[in-house]
Amino acid sequence: MKVIDVLNNSKQPFFTIELLPPLKGKNIESLYSILDPLMEFKPPFINVTYHSSEYIYKERENGLIEKVSIRKRPGTVGICVSIMHRYKVDAVAHLICGGFTKNETEDALIDLHYLGVKNILILRGDPPVNEKEFNPEINGHSYSIDLLKQITNLNKGIYLEDDIKDGFSTDFCTGVAGYPEKHFEAPNLSADLNNLKNKVDAGSDYCVTQMFFSNKKYFDFVESCRKKGINIPIIPGLKPITLKKQVTKLPSTFHVDIPEDLFNAIDKCKDDAEATKIGIEWTINQGRELLKAGVPCLHFFTMSNPKPIIEIVKALF
Ligand SMILES: Cc1cc2nc3c(=O)[nH]c(=O)nc-3n(C[C@H](O)[C@H](O)[C@H](O)COP(=O)(O)OP(=O)(O)OC[C@H]3O[C@@H](n4cnc5c(N)ncnc54)[C@H](O)[C@@H]3O)c2cc1C
């Protein structure tokens, strides 16, 4: 199934979960142990994130320092297919611009098509850790809209090599990211909304938002989107706080605000267990209000920790 078909046809609101591939060296069983308890609640889709390579510095035997490129969490495509096979649900593969040339992207899309993965969440990717700005590969995409256009072209049978005539057409359902609190590089919310509108005009089927902790930000964002003529479904992204330090870490990593009430409540907690309780309650309240307002779906960022999501899902669905 395609995400957009489920969004359009589901009579009940549903939820999706986003998983990280295991760290290199761990087996896929570690991911199944996260997913198994969540699958009892029958999410129709599982999103699997894509992680670009990053540079680390390693000391050689002779004392010289070597800069090495490593991918800490490989395996997105393999994991998607394993999930589809094991749980008989659809997977949404995240695909990023970073680290890919357009030709490598085309080959990856052909692989995804052959493997039966129909859903792609299209992202630019963040700059690698220790680097200030995003730099595309030579002959790669600079922005997610360019990757989206490549996919919509392939959906029409248009390949990079124009001597391929009558090539088969893929049939990908495409989602993109949206930012209720603005993407951190955008000069203002209006410019960022123009970017989202361009992605919609280029064929995106739906949008998933960055996490937010105040529903007002989401409701205002949706209202501004609708005013701009962005009429695709906008799926709210939610993340329960589970560690005390996240009240400072999440804003610096994801450029999101923590409301004063939530910050104060977490600040008073004596340990992470107390913070988790508050975080779960907060997300349940957010979820209740969003569902009451008629959102078709909630998207949970699990960050490889299923327990809080299970409690939230039990309370909401
Ligand atoms: C739900 C969700 C899931 C995610 N999953 C992953 C993942 O799996 N892997 C990963 O690496 N990252 C992931 N991310 C993070 C994402 O890659 C980053 O937020 C990234 O910095 C931006 O990606 P984007 O697709 O929104 O970028 P874009 O849409 O390309 O926008 C990036 C910035 O460029 C601006 N812009 C766009 N077009 C132009 C233009 N033509 N000229 C000037 N400025 C322009 C935009 O306003 C924005 O500020 C995810 C984010 C979300 C919300």
mmCIF file of C-alpha atoms and ligand atoms in Angstrom:
data_model
loop_
_atom_site.group_PDB
_atom_site.id
_atom_site.type_symbol
_atom_site.label_atom_id
_atom_site.label_comp_id
_atom_site.label_asym_id
_atom_site.label_seq_id
_atom_site.Cartn_x
_atom_site.Cartn_y
_atom_site.Cartn_z
ATOM 1 C CA MET A 1 0.000 0.000 0.000
ATOM 2 C CA LYS A 2 1.001 3.572 -0.521
ATOM 3 C CA VAL A 3 0.958 5.986 2.397
ATOM 4 C CA ILE A 4 -1.252 8.402 0.452
ATOM 5 C CA ASP A 5 -3.866 5.691 -0.228
ATOM 6 C CA VAL A 6 -4.041 4.794 3.453
ATOM 7 C CA LEU A 7 -4.259 8.483 4.356
ATOM 8 C CA ASN A 8 -7.092 9.006 1.891
ATOM 9 C CA ASN A 9 -9.034 5.837 2.658
ATOM 10 C CA SER A 10 -8.526 5.083 6.340
ATOM 11 C CA LYS A 11 -11.715 5.500 8.355
ATOM 12 C CA GLN A 12 -9.788 5.659 11.615
ATOM 13 C CA PRO A 13 -6.751 7.738 12.516
ATOM 14 C CA PHE A 14 -3.599 5.639 12.707
ATOM 15 C CA PHE A 15 0.032 5.997 13.703
ATOM 16 C CA THR A 16 3.379 5.333 12.094
ATOM 17 C CA ILE A 17 6.751 4.844 13.691
ATOM 18 C CA GLU A 18 10.195 5.892 12.621
ATOM 19 C CA LEU A 19 13.148 3.628 13.334
ATOM 20 C CA LEU A 20 16.877 4.036 13.071
ATOM 21 C CA PRO A 21 18.915 1.216 11.497
ATOM 22 C CA PRO A 22 21.025 -0.560 14.130
ATOM 23 C CA LEU A 23 24.560 0.671 14.668
ATOM 24 C CA LYS A 24 27.047 -1.122 12.428
ATOM 25 C CA GLY A 25 28.123 -4.300 14.240
ATOM 26 C CA LYS A 26 24.678 -4.989 15.710
ATOM 27 C CA ASN A 27 22.385 -7.482 14.074
ATOM 28 C CA ILE A 28 18.898 -6.806 12.742
ATOM 29 C CA GLU A 29 17.548 -8.810 15.714
ATOM 30 C CA SER A 30 18.190 -5.710 17.820
ATOM 31 C CA LEU A 31 15.758 -3.853 15.589
ATOM 32 C CA TYR A 32 13.174 -6.646 15.715
ATOM 33 C CA SER A 33 13.275 -6.503 19.516
ATOM 34 C CA ILE A 34 12.236 -2.844 19.253
ATOM 35 C CA LEU A 35 9.596 -3.515 16.630
ATOM 36 C CA ASP A 36 8.018 -6.758 17.868
ATOM 37 C CA PRO A 37 6.103 -5.188 20.786
ATOM 38 C CA LEU A 38 5.066 -2.193 18.663
ATOM 39 C CA MET A 39 3.678 -4.316 15.849
ATOM 40 C CA GLU A 40 0.920 -5.595 18.170
ATOM 41 C CA PHE A 41 -0.677 -2.186 17.649
ATOM 42 C CA LYS A 42 -0.680 -2.670 13.877
ATOM 43 C CA PRO A 43 0.868 0.484 12.453
ATOM 44 C CA PRO A 44 0.344 0.317 8.666
ATOM 45 C CA PHE A 45 3.812 1.716 7.929
ATOM 46 C CA ILE A 46 7.262 1.680 9.399
ATOM 47 C CA ASN A 47 9.660 4.455 8.429
ATOM 48 C CA VAL A 48 13.363 3.668 8.331
ATOM 49 C CA THR A 49 15.788 6.579 8.476
ATOM 50 C CA TYR A 50 18.805 6.976 6.196
ATOM 51 C CA HIS A 51 22.146 8.007 7.624
ATOM 52 C CA SER A 52 24.858 9.710 5.647
ATOM 53 C CA SER A 53 28.524 8.910 6.152
ATOM 54 C CA GLU A 54 30.510 11.000 8.543
ATOM 55 C CA TYR A 55 34.184 11.661 9.012
ATOM 56 C CA ILE A 56 36.002 10.482 12.093
ATOM 57 C CA TYR A 57 39.648 10.890 13.009
ATOM 58 C CA LYS A 58 41.651 7.719 13.812
ATOM 59 C CA GLU A 59 45.163 7.528 15.154
ATOM 60 C CA ARG A 60 47.410 5.248 13.085
ATOM 61 C CA GLU A 61 50.154 3.065 14.623
ATOM 62 C CA ASN A 62 52.775 5.615 13.550
ATOM 63 C CA GLY A 63 50.946 8.319 15.506
ATOM 64 C CA LEU A 64 49.609 10.122 12.436
ATOM 65 C CA ILE A 65 45.938 11.042 12.440
ATOM 66 C CA GLU A 66 43.831 9.698 9.581
ATOM 67 C CA LYS A 67 40.474 11.120 8.455
ATOM 68 C CA VAL A 68 38.142 8.186 7.733
ATOM 69 C CA SER A 69 34.633 8.212 6.269
ATOM 70 C CA ILE A 70 32.237 5.766 7.957
ATOM 71 C CA ARG A 71 28.508 5.116 7.896
ATOM 72 C CA LYS A 72 27.481 4.275 11.439
ATOM 73 C CA ARG A 73 23.970 3.066 10.632
ATOM 74 C CA PRO A 74 23.907 1.398 7.216
ATOM 75 C CA GLY A 75 21.194 -0.863 5.831
ATOM 76 C CA THR A 76 18.039 1.260 5.290
ATOM 77 C CA VAL A 77 16.940 -0.551 2.132
ATOM 78 C CA GLY A 78 17.676 -4.040 3.492
ATOM 79 C CA ILE A 79 15.832 -3.227 6.704
ATOM 80 C CA CYS A 80 12.775 -1.968 4.801
ATOM 81 C CA VAL A 81 12.536 -5.202 2.877
ATOM 82 C CA SER A 82 13.135 -7.353 5.984
ATOM 83 C CA ILE A 83 10.358 -5.489 7.811
ATOM 84 C CA MET A 84 7.959 -5.952 4.896
ATOM 85 C CA HIS A 85 8.772 -9.648 4.774
ATOM 86 C CA ARG A 86 8.626 -10.301 8.539
ATOM 87 C CA TYR A 87 5.595 -8.223 9.530
ATOM 88 C CA LYS A 88 3.672 -7.981 6.243
ATOM 89 C CA VAL A 89 3.436 -4.182 6.539
ATOM 90 C CA ASP A 90 4.744 -1.551 4.211
ATOM 91 C CA ALA A 91 7.956 0.274 4.858
ATOM 92 C CA VAL A 92 8.798 3.870 4.065
ATOM 93 C CA ALA A 93 12.430 4.213 3.056
ATOM 94 C CA HIS A 94 14.003 7.572 3.809
ATOM 95 C CA LEU A 95 16.225 8.717 0.963
ATOM 96 C CA ILE A 96 18.610 11.651 1.209
ATOM 97 C CA CYS A 97 20.505 13.838 -1.242
ATOM 98 C CA GLY A 98 23.758 13.788 0.748
ATOM 99 C CA GLY A 99 26.353 11.246 -0.347
ATOM 100 C CA PHE A 100 24.627 10.309 -3.598
ATOM 101 C CA THR A 101 25.267 11.339 -7.181
ATOM 102 C CA LYS A 102 22.149 11.513 -9.353
ATOM 103 C CA ASN A 103 23.204 8.294 -11.081
ATOM 104 C CA GLU A 104 23.639 6.466 -7.769
ATOM 105 C CA THR A 105 20.213 7.758 -6.744
ATOM 106 C CA GLU A 106 18.686 6.402 -9.930
ATOM 107 C CA ASP A 107 20.236 2.987 -9.277
ATOM 108 C CA ALA A 108 18.995 3.044 -5.668
ATOM 109 C CA LEU A 109 15.487 3.879 -6.901
ATOM 110 C CA ILE A 110 15.570 0.996 -9.361
ATOM 111 C CA ASP A 111 16.631 -1.325 -6.502
ATOM 112 C CA LEU A 112 13.789 -0.039 -4.309
ATOM 113 C CA HIS A 113 11.324 -0.584 -7.156
ATOM 114 C CA TYR A 114 12.521 -4.148 -7.792
ATOM 115 C CA LEU A 115 12.316 -4.889 -4.064
ATOM 116 C CA GLY A 116 8.703 -3.687 -3.858
ATOM 117 C CA VAL A 117 9.311 -0.651 -1.630
ATOM 118 C CA LYS A 118 6.675 1.825 -2.797
ATOM 119 C CA ASN A 119 7.039 4.608 -0.279
ATOM 120 C CA ILE A 120 9.874 7.099 0.008
ATOM 121 C CA LEU A 121 10.329 10.007 2.407
ATOM 122 C CA ILE A 122 12.530 12.458 0.541
ATOM 123 C CA LEU A 123 15.058 14.502 2.508
ATOM 124 C CA ARG A 124 18.114 16.550 1.863
ATOM 125 C CA GLY A 125 20.005 15.273 4.902
ATOM 126 C CA ASP A 126 21.852 17.307 7.492
ATOM 127 C CA PRO A 127 25.457 18.434 7.264
ATOM 128 C CA PRO A 128 27.739 15.714 8.659
ATOM 129 C CA VAL A 129 28.700 16.056 12.345
ATOM 130 C CA ASN A 130 31.604 18.552 12.655
ATOM 131 C CA GLU A 131 30.680 20.232 9.342
ATOM 132 C CA LYS A 132 28.856 23.546 9.278
ATOM 133 C CA GLU A 133 26.979 23.305 6.026
ATOM 134 C CA PHE A 134 25.446 20.728 3.750
ATOM 135 C CA ASN A 135 27.510 20.050 0.657
ATOM 136 C CA PRO A 136 26.063 17.916 -2.125
ATOM 137 C CA GLU A 137 28.107 15.353 -4.019
ATOM 138 C CA ILE A 138 29.488 16.479 -7.365
ATOM 139 C CA ASN A 139 26.576 15.769 -9.694
ATOM 140 C CA GLY A 140 24.331 15.192 -6.682
ATOM 141 C CA HIS A 141 21.245 17.044 -5.466
ATOM 142 C CA SER A 142 21.478 20.203 -3.378
ATOM 143 C CA TYR A 143 17.879 20.264 -2.181
ATOM 144 C CA SER A 144 15.209 17.668 -1.538
ATOM 145 C CA ILE A 145 13.030 19.170 -4.274
ATOM 146 C CA ASP A 146 15.651 18.128 -6.850
ATOM 147 C CA LEU A 147 15.576 14.549 -5.549
ATOM 148 C CA LEU A 148 11.781 14.676 -5.587
ATOM 149 C CA LYS A 149 11.833 15.816 -9.230
ATOM 150 C CA GLN A 150 14.116 12.923 -10.133
ATOM 151 C CA ILE A 151 11.636 10.495 -8.542
ATOM 152 C CA THR A 152 8.575 12.054 -10.183
ATOM 153 C CA ASN A 153 10.443 11.836 -13.495
ATOM 154 C CA LEU A 154 11.172 8.156 -12.922
ATOM 155 C CA ASN A 155 7.474 7.694 -12.089
ATOM 156 C CA LYS A 156 6.883 8.914 -15.670
ATOM 157 C CA GLY A 157 9.582 6.641 -17.113
ATOM 158 C CA ILE A 158 12.055 9.506 -17.562
ATOM 159 C CA TYR A 159 15.634 8.407 -16.814
ATOM 160 C CA LEU A 160 18.823 10.444 -16.540
ATOM 161 C CA GLU A 161 20.100 8.970 -19.787
ATOM 162 C CA ASP A 162 17.807 10.392 -22.419
ATOM 163 C CA ASP A 163 18.579 7.565 -24.847
ATOM 164 C CA ILE A 164 16.417 5.254 -22.674
ATOM 165 C CA LYS A 165 13.136 5.319 -24.561
ATOM 166 C CA ASP A 166 9.989 3.618 -23.262
ATOM 167 C CA GLY A 167 11.681 2.848 -19.941
ATOM 168 C CA PHE A 168 9.445 1.348 -17.270
ATOM 169 C CA SER A 169 7.787 3.818 -14.928
ATOM 170 C CA THR A 170 8.183 3.435 -11.202
ATOM 171 C CA ASP A 171 5.212 4.123 -8.958
ATOM 172 C CA PHE A 172 6.615 5.667 -5.814
ATOM 173 C CA CYS A 173 4.503 7.507 -3.249
ATOM 174 C CA THR A 174 6.545 10.467 -2.052
ATOM 175 C CA GLY A 175 6.570 12.323 1.244
ATOM 176 C CA VAL A 176 8.622 15.361 2.247
ATOM 177 C CA ALA A 177 9.553 17.115 5.494
ATOM 178 C CA GLY A 178 7.850 20.221 6.906
ATOM 179 C CA TYR A 179 8.939 22.437 9.791
ATOM 180 C CA PRO A 180 6.290 24.047 12.042
ATOM 181 C CA GLU A 181 9.096 26.041 13.692
ATOM 182 C CA LYS A 182 10.924 26.701 10.359
ATOM 183 C CA HIS A 183 13.922 24.864 9.014
ATOM 184 C CA PHE A 184 16.975 26.270 10.766
ATOM 185 C CA GLU A 185 18.624 27.478 7.543
ATOM 186 C CA ALA A 186 15.559 29.221 6.126
ATOM 187 C CA PRO A 187 15.635 33.019 6.525
ATOM 188 C CA ASN A 188 12.017 33.053 7.721
ATOM 189 C CA LEU A 189 8.925 30.865 7.959
ATOM 190 C CA SER A 190 7.428 32.313 4.803
ATOM 191 C CA ALA A 191 10.515 31.394 2.718
ATOM 192 C CA ASP A 192 10.432 27.909 4.212
ATOM 193 C CA LEU A 193 6.731 27.588 3.355
ATOM 194 C CA ASN A 194 7.523 28.618 -0.230
ATOM 195 C CA ASN A 195 9.994 25.720 -0.280
ATOM 196 C CA LEU A 196 7.283 23.335 0.927
ATOM 197 C CA LYS A 197 4.830 24.720 -1.649
ATOM 198 C CA ASN A 198 7.427 24.101 -4.372
ATOM 199 C CA LYS A 199 7.834 20.512 -3.145
ATOM 200 C CA VAL A 200 4.053 20.049 -3.295
ATOM 201 C CA ASP A 201 3.903 21.525 -6.795
ATOM 202 C CA ALA A 202 6.726 19.150 -7.794
ATOM 203 C CA GLY A 203 4.535 16.190 -6.861
ATOM 204 C CA SER A 204 4.926 15.361 -3.189
ATOM 205 C CA ASP A 205 1.955 13.350 -1.919
ATOM 206 C CA TYR A 206 2.152 14.250 1.768
ATOM 207 C CA CYS A 207 4.346 15.877 4.392
ATOM 208 C CA VAL A 208 5.630 14.746 7.796
ATOM 209 C CA THR A 209 6.601 17.443 10.259
ATOM 210 C CA GLN A 210 9.634 17.826 12.401
ATOM 211 C CA MET A 211 8.895 17.116 16.069
ATOM 212 C CA PHE A 212 7.169 19.891 18.016
ATOM 213 C CA PHE A 213 6.113 20.146 21.642
ATOM 214 C CA SER A 214 3.428 22.806 21.377
ATOM 215 C CA ASN A 215 0.409 21.879 19.266
ATOM 216 C CA LYS A 216 -0.242 25.545 18.602
ATOM 217 C CA LYS A 217 2.880 25.570 16.419
ATOM 218 C CA TYR A 218 1.469 22.697 14.363
ATOM 219 C CA PHE A 219 -2.007 24.219 14.062
ATOM 220 C CA ASP A 220 -0.564 27.600 13.013
ATOM 221 C CA PHE A 221 1.730 25.864 10.523
ATOM 222 C CA VAL A 222 -1.151 23.929 8.950
ATOM 223 C CA GLU A 223 -3.198 27.132 8.735
ATOM 224 C CA SER A 224 -0.325 28.971 7.006
ATOM 225 C CA CYS A 225 0.166 26.015 4.643
ATOM 226 C CA ARG A 226 -3.502 25.991 3.669
ATOM 227 C CA LYS A 227 -3.381 29.756 3.040
ATOM 228 C CA LYS A 228 -0.451 29.164 0.677
ATOM 229 C CA GLY A 229 -2.392 26.487 -1.193
ATOM 230 C CA ILE A 230 -0.517 23.561 0.352
ATOM 231 C CA ASN A 231 -3.331 21.066 0.489
ATOM 232 C CA ILE A 232 -1.569 17.729 1.004
ATOM 233 C CA PRO A 233 -1.950 15.810 4.303
ATOM 234 C CA ILE A 234 0.443 17.145 6.957
ATOM 235 C CA ILE A 235 1.316 14.383 9.422
ATOM 236 C CA PRO A 236 2.407 15.648 12.845
ATOM 237 C CA GLY A 237 5.707 14.246 14.126
ATOM 238 C CA LEU A 238 5.872 13.574 17.888
ATOM 239 C CA LYS A 239 8.702 12.615 20.184
ATOM 240 C CA PRO A 240 8.301 11.956 23.921
ATOM 241 C CA ILE A 241 11.071 13.324 26.098
ATOM 242 C CA THR A 242 12.765 10.412 27.866
ATOM 243 C CA LEU A 243 15.925 11.949 29.291
ATOM 244 C CA LYS A 244 16.368 15.071 31.400
ATOM 245 C CA LYS A 245 19.134 16.354 29.148
ATOM 246 C CA GLN A 246 16.837 16.287 26.109
ATOM 247 C CA VAL A 247 15.272 19.622 27.124
ATOM 248 C CA THR A 248 18.499 21.243 25.986
ATOM 249 C CA LYS A 249 19.733 18.631 23.507
ATOM 250 C CA LEU A 250 16.585 18.512 21.339
ATOM 251 C CA PRO A 251 16.437 22.287 20.768
ATOM 252 C CA SER A 252 20.120 22.411 19.792
ATOM 253 C CA THR A 253 19.922 19.351 17.525
ATOM 254 C CA PHE A 254 16.507 19.805 15.931
ATOM 255 C CA HIS A 255 15.983 23.565 16.311
ATOM 256 C CA VAL A 256 12.696 23.198 18.181
ATOM 257 C CA ASP A 257 11.300 24.974 21.247
ATOM 258 C CA ILE A 258 10.490 23.295 24.544
ATOM 259 C CA PRO A 259 7.454 25.065 26.090
ATOM 260 C CA GLU A 260 8.084 26.641 29.479
ATOM 261 C CA ASP A 261 5.655 24.313 31.332
ATOM 262 C CA LEU A 262 7.324 21.217 29.928
ATOM 263 C CA PHE A 263 10.799 22.550 30.602
ATOM 264 C CA ASN A 264 9.942 23.423 34.206
ATOM 265 C CA ALA A 265 8.314 20.037 34.841
ATOM 266 C CA ILE A 266 11.300 18.132 33.463
ATOM 267 C CA ASP A 267 13.753 20.416 35.220
ATOM 268 C CA LYS A 268 12.199 19.470 38.571
ATOM 269 C CA CYS A 269 12.568 15.705 37.904
ATOM 270 C CA LYS A 270 15.170 13.980 40.027
ATOM 271 C CA ASP A 271 16.099 11.414 37.337
ATOM 272 C CA ASP A 272 15.415 10.200 33.790
ATOM 273 C CA ALA A 273 12.664 7.816 34.966
ATOM 274 C CA GLU A 274 10.657 10.788 36.274
ATOM 275 C CA ALA A 275 11.425 12.782 33.124
ATOM 276 C CA THR A 276 10.154 9.886 30.993
ATOM 277 C CA LYS A 277 6.852 9.863 32.892
ATOM 278 C CA ILE A 278 6.361 13.583 32.266
ATOM 279 C CA GLY A 279 7.466 13.215 28.625
ATOM 280 C CA ILE A 280 4.980 10.402 27.974
ATOM 281 C CA GLU A 281 2.112 12.317 29.612
ATOM 282 C CA TRP A 282 2.959 15.403 27.540
ATOM 283 C CA THR A 283 2.956 13.437 24.278
ATOM 284 C CA ILE A 284 -0.314 11.695 25.183
ATOM 285 C CA ASN A 285 -1.933 15.083 25.767
ATOM 286 C CA GLN A 286 -0.521 16.399 22.485
ATOM 287 C CA GLY A 287 -1.785 13.289 20.675
ATOM 288 C CA ARG A 288 -5.283 13.558 22.202
ATOM 289 C CA GLU A 289 -5.644 17.163 21.099
ATOM 290 C CA LEU A 290 -4.304 16.455 17.605
ATOM 291 C CA LEU A 291 -6.623 13.483 17.108
ATOM 292 C CA LYS A 292 -9.568 15.525 18.377
ATOM 293 C CA ALA A 293 -8.677 18.159 15.793
ATOM 294 C CA GLY A 294 -8.959 15.491 13.094
ATOM 295 C CA VAL A 295 -5.360 14.670 12.095
ATOM 296 C CA PRO A 296 -5.380 11.436 10.069
ATOM 297 C CA CYS A 297 -2.170 10.043 11.515
ATOM 298 C CA LEU A 298 0.457 10.553 14.215
ATOM 299 C CA HIS A 299 4.106 9.892 13.395
ATOM 300 C CA PHE A 300 6.300 8.853 16.337
ATOM 301 C CA PHE A 301 10.053 9.274 16.379
ATOM 302 C CA THR A 302 11.066 6.202 18.418
ATOM 303 C CA MET A 303 14.814 6.865 18.580
ATOM 304 C CA SER A 304 15.183 3.096 19.163
ATOM 305 C CA ASN A 305 13.209 3.219 22.429
ATOM 306 C CA PRO A 306 9.834 1.437 22.029
ATOM 307 C CA LYS A 307 8.569 1.482 25.645
ATOM 308 C CA PRO A 308 7.353 5.096 25.810
ATOM 309 C CA ILE A 309 5.720 4.770 22.391
ATOM 310 C CA ILE A 310 3.844 1.641 23.527
ATOM 311 C CA GLU A 311 2.416 3.524 26.530
ATOM 312 C CA ILE A 312 1.421 6.450 24.326
ATOM 313 C CA VAL A 313 -0.168 4.296 21.661
ATOM 314 C CA LYS A 314 -2.083 2.298 24.321
ATOM 315 C CA ALA A 315 -3.500 5.538 25.673
ATOM 316 C CA LEU A 316 -4.421 7.007 22.292
ATOM 317 C CA PHE A 317 -5.546 4.180 19.994
HETATM 318 C C1 LIG B 1 10.130 13.611 9.447
HETATM 319 C C2 LIG B 1 11.609 13.821 9.210
HETATM 320 C C3 LIG B 1 12.422 12.735 8.927
HETATM 321 C C4 LIG B 1 13.814 12.908 8.687
HETATM 322 N N1 LIG B 1 14.586 11.824 8.390
HETATM 323 C C5 LIG B 1 15.900 11.973 8.100
HETATM 324 C C6 LIG B 1 16.714 10.879 7.699
HETATM 325 O O1 LIG B 1 16.249 9.741 7.613
HETATM 326 N N2 LIG B 1 18.021 11.111 7.416
HETATM 327 C C7 LIG B 1 18.563 12.362 7.485
HETATM 328 O O2 LIG B 1 19.769 12.507 7.212
HETATM 329 N N3 LIG B 1 17.823 13.432 7.849
HETATM 330 C C8 LIG B 1 16.508 13.274 8.143
HETATM 331 N N4 LIG B 1 15.735 14.363 8.492
HETATM 332 C C9 LIG B 1 16.396 15.677 8.650
HETATM 333 C C10 LIG B 1 16.516 16.475 7.342
HETATM 334 O O3 LIG B 1 17.394 15.811 6.452
HETATM 335 C C11 LIG B 1 17.066 17.850 7.715
HETATM 336 O O4 LIG B 1 16.124 18.564 8.439
HETATM 337 C C12 LIG B 1 17.660 18.676 6.580
HETATM 338 O O5 LIG B 1 18.426 19.733 7.155
HETATM 339 C C13 LIG B 1 16.642 19.314 5.644
HETATM 340 O O6 LIG B 1 16.004 18.385 4.894
HETATM 341 P P1 LIG B 1 14.781 18.835 3.908
HETATM 342 O O7 LIG B 1 14.462 17.668 3.067
HETATM 343 O O8 LIG B 1 13.713 19.452 4.691
HETATM 344 O O9 LIG B 1 15.556 19.937 3.049
HETATM 345 P P2 LIG B 1 15.138 20.910 1.870
HETATM 346 O O10 LIG B 1 13.683 20.835 1.542
HETATM 347 O O11 LIG B 1 16.102 20.681 0.752
HETATM 348 O O12 LIG B 1 15.412 22.341 2.527
HETATM 349 C C14 LIG B 1 16.656 22.590 3.174
HETATM 350 C C15 LIG B 1 16.806 24.080 3.385
HETATM 351 O O13 LIG B 1 17.055 24.718 2.140
HETATM 352 C C16 LIG B 1 16.076 25.717 1.876
HETATM 353 N N5 LIG B 1 15.864 25.668 0.415
HETATM 354 C C17 LIG B 1 15.203 24.730 -0.273
HETATM 355 N N6 LIG B 1 15.299 24.993 -1.615
HETATM 356 C C18 LIG B 1 16.056 26.090 -1.715
HETATM 357 C C19 LIG B 1 16.557 26.847 -2.832
HETATM 358 N N7 LIG B 1 16.283 26.501 -4.075
HETATM 359 N N8 LIG B 1 17.360 27.916 -2.560
HETATM 360 C C20 LIG B 1 17.663 28.272 -1.308
HETATM 361 N N9 LIG B 1 17.211 27.593 -0.203
HETATM 362 C C21 LIG B 1 16.432 26.523 -0.420
HETATM 363 C C22 LIG B 1 14.870 25.337 2.739
HETATM 364 O O14 LIG B 1 14.023 26.419 3.074
HETATM 365 C C23 LIG B 1 15.580 24.764 3.963
HETATM 366 O O15 LIG B 1 16.019 25.794 4.805
HETATM 367 C C24 LIG B 1 14.374 14.217 8.749
HETATM 368 C C25 LIG B 1 13.539 15.317 9.032
HETATM 369 C C26 LIG B 1 12.168 15.130 9.251
HETATM 370 C C27 LIG B 1 11.304 16.315 9.531
#
